[in-house]
PDB file of C-alpha atoms in Angstrom:
ATOM      1  CA  MET A 209     -13.767 -19.988 -10.296  1.00  0.00           C
ATOM      2  CA  SER A 210     -11.857 -21.797  -7.598  1.00  0.00           C
ATOM      3  CA  PRO A 211     -12.826 -21.172  -3.969  1.00  0.00           C
ATOM      4  CA  GLU A 212      -9.365 -19.703  -3.320  1.00  0.00           C
ATOM      5  CA  LEU A 213      -9.694 -17.214  -6.178  1.00  0.00           C
ATOM      6  CA  GLN A 214     -13.194 -16.282  -5.102  1.00  0.00           C
ATOM      7  CA  THR A 215     -11.983 -15.638  -1.545  1.00  0.00           C
ATOM      8  CA  TYR A 216      -9.080 -13.570  -2.904  1.00  0.00           C
ATOM      9  CA  TYR A 217     -11.377 -11.271  -4.879  1.00  0.00           C
ATOM     10  CA  GLU A 218     -14.051 -11.039  -2.187  1.00  0.00           C
ATOM     11  CA  GLU A 219     -11.498 -10.043   0.449  1.00  0.00           C
ATOM     12  CA  ARG A 220      -9.837  -7.569  -1.906  1.00  0.00           C
ATOM     13  CA  LEU A 221     -13.161  -5.966  -2.807  1.00  0.00           C
ATOM     14  CA  ARG A 222     -14.226  -5.850   0.848  1.00  0.00           C
ATOM     15  CA  MET A 223     -10.982  -4.018   1.685  1.00  0.00           C
ATOM     16  CA  MET A 224     -11.556  -1.578  -1.163  1.00  0.00           C
ATOM     17  CA  SER A 225     -15.055  -0.807   0.117  1.00  0.00           C
ATOM     18  CA  SER A 226     -13.770   0.404   3.478  1.00  0.00           C
ATOM     19  CA  PRO A 227     -13.688   4.059   4.518  1.00  0.00           C
ATOM     20  CA  ALA A 228      -9.918   3.753   5.016  1.00  0.00           C
ATOM     21  CA  TRP A 229      -9.462   2.709   1.368  1.00  0.00           C
ATOM     22  CA  ASN A 230     -11.543   5.656   0.211  1.00  0.00           C
ATOM     23  CA  GLU A 231      -9.405   8.018   2.310  1.00  0.00           C
ATOM     24  CA  LEU A 232      -6.249   6.466   0.865  1.00  0.00           C
ATOM     25  CA  MET A 233      -7.550   6.985  -2.678  1.00  0.00           C
ATOM     26  CA  ILE A 234      -8.281  10.647  -1.893  1.00  0.00           C
ATOM     27  CA  ASP A 235      -4.695  11.000  -0.667  1.00  0.00           C
ATOM     28  CA  VAL A 236      -3.322   9.260  -3.768  1.00  0.00           C
ATOM     29  CA  GLN A 237      -5.402  11.509  -6.044  1.00  0.00           C
ATOM     30  CA  THR A 238      -4.085  14.572  -4.195  1.00  0.00           C
ATOM     31  CA  MET A 239      -0.533  13.291  -4.639  1.00  0.00           C
ATOM     32  CA  LEU A 240      -1.170  12.613  -8.324  1.00  0.00           C
ATOM     33  CA  ASP A 241      -2.529  16.111  -8.851  1.00  0.00           C
ATOM     34  CA  ALA A 242       0.520  17.631  -7.135  1.00  0.00           C
ATOM     35  CA  THR A 243       3.040  15.408  -8.935  1.00  0.00           C
ATOM     36  CA  ASN A 244       1.528  15.533 -12.424  1.00  0.00           C
ATOM     37  CA  ASP A 245       3.606  18.526 -13.507  1.00  0.00           C
ATOM     38  CA  VAL A 246       6.736  18.303 -15.612  1.00  0.00           C
ATOM     39  CA  SER A 247       7.769  21.947 -15.268  1.00  0.00           C
ATOM     40  CA  SER A 248      10.022  21.249 -12.272  1.00  0.00           C
ATOM     41  CA  ILE A 249      11.857  18.308 -13.875  1.00  0.00           C
ATOM     42  CA  GLN A 250      15.505  19.185 -14.468  1.00  0.00           C
ATOM     43  CA  ASP A 251      16.944  16.006 -15.980  1.00  0.00           C
ATOM     44  CA  GLU A 252      16.147  12.696 -17.614  1.00  0.00           C
ATOM     45  CA  LYS A 253      16.697  10.693 -14.419  1.00  0.00           C
ATOM     46  CA  THR A 254      14.093  12.751 -12.569  1.00  0.00           C
ATOM     47  CA  LEU A 255      11.710  12.416 -15.514  1.00  0.00           C
ATOM     48  CA  HIS A 256      11.913   8.621 -15.415  1.00  0.00           C
ATOM     49  CA  TYR A 257      11.452   8.617 -11.645  1.00  0.00           C
ATOM     50  CA  ARG A 258       8.400  10.870 -11.950  1.00  0.00           C
ATOM     51  CA  ARG A 259       6.924   8.649 -14.647  1.00  0.00           C
ATOM     52  CA  GLY A 260       7.250   5.689 -12.278  1.00  0.00           C
ATOM     53  CA  GLU A 261       5.564   7.598  -9.472  1.00  0.00           C
ATOM     54  CA  LEU A 262       2.688   8.610 -11.713  1.00  0.00           C
ATOM     55  CA  SER A 263       2.314   5.089 -13.054  1.00  0.00           C
ATOM     56  CA  MET A 264       1.983   3.642  -9.542  1.00  0.00           C
ATOM     57  CA  MET A 265      -0.521   6.288  -8.472  1.00  0.00           C
ATOM     58  CA  ARG A 266      -2.664   5.687 -11.553  1.00  0.00           C
ATOM     59  CA  TRP A 267      -2.502   1.936 -10.930  1.00  0.00           C
ATOM     60  CA  MET A 268      -3.649   2.396  -7.344  1.00  0.00           C
ATOM     61  CA  LEU A 269      -6.524   4.600  -8.441  1.00  0.00           C
ATOM     62  CA  SER A 270      -7.672   2.031 -11.019  1.00  0.00           C
ATOM     63  CA  ILE A 271      -7.190  -1.224  -9.081  1.00  0.00           C
ATOM     64  CA  LYS A 272     -10.710  -1.296  -7.626  1.00  0.00           C
ATOM     65  CA  LYS A 273     -12.416  -1.047 -11.025  1.00  0.00           C
ATOM     66  CA  VAL A 274     -10.013  -3.566 -12.544  1.00  0.00           C
ATOM     67  CA  SER A 275     -10.586  -6.010  -9.680  1.00  0.00           C
ATOM     68  CA  GLU A 276     -14.375  -5.623  -9.913  1.00  0.00           C
ATOM     69  CA  ALA A 277     -14.302  -6.240 -13.663  1.00  0.00           C
ATOM     70  CA  ALA A 278     -12.061  -9.307 -13.310  1.00  0.00           C
ATOM     71  CA  TYR A 279     -14.258 -10.767 -10.560  1.00  0.00           C
ATOM     72  CA  GLU A 280     -17.414 -10.201 -12.612  1.00  0.00           C
ATOM     73  CA  GLU A 281     -15.825 -11.801 -15.672  1.00  0.00           C
ATOM     74  CA  LEU A 282     -14.743 -14.839 -13.662  1.00  0.00           C
ATOM     75  CA  GLU A 283     -18.244 -15.165 -12.195  1.00  0.00           C
ATOM     76  CA  ASN A 284     -19.793 -14.982 -15.664  1.00  0.00           C
ATOM     77  CA  GLU A 285     -17.404 -17.639 -16.997  1.00  0.00           C
ATOM     78  CA  GLY A 286     -18.433 -19.909 -14.156  1.00  0.00           C
ATOM     79  CA  GLN A 287     -22.097 -19.544 -15.086  1.00  0.00           C
ATOM     80  CA  ALA A 288     -21.561 -20.377 -18.740  1.00  0.00           C
TER      81      ALA A 288
END
């Protein structure tokens, strides 16, 4: 792994270990729970917008695990 890539992942993971990140993820989960309801959707345009919102919230909630897995995989490749 290049030094630049290693720094990128280490800084990203450090940010995601902060109390502020954890609070943000609680807020995003609360938003997801409140938004994850199709009963109020009146038209196709709103449905597509809601799908986009949900997609972004799910991405945010998963980015830490994805980043950790990618960093671990890159470290393992470097040891091989």
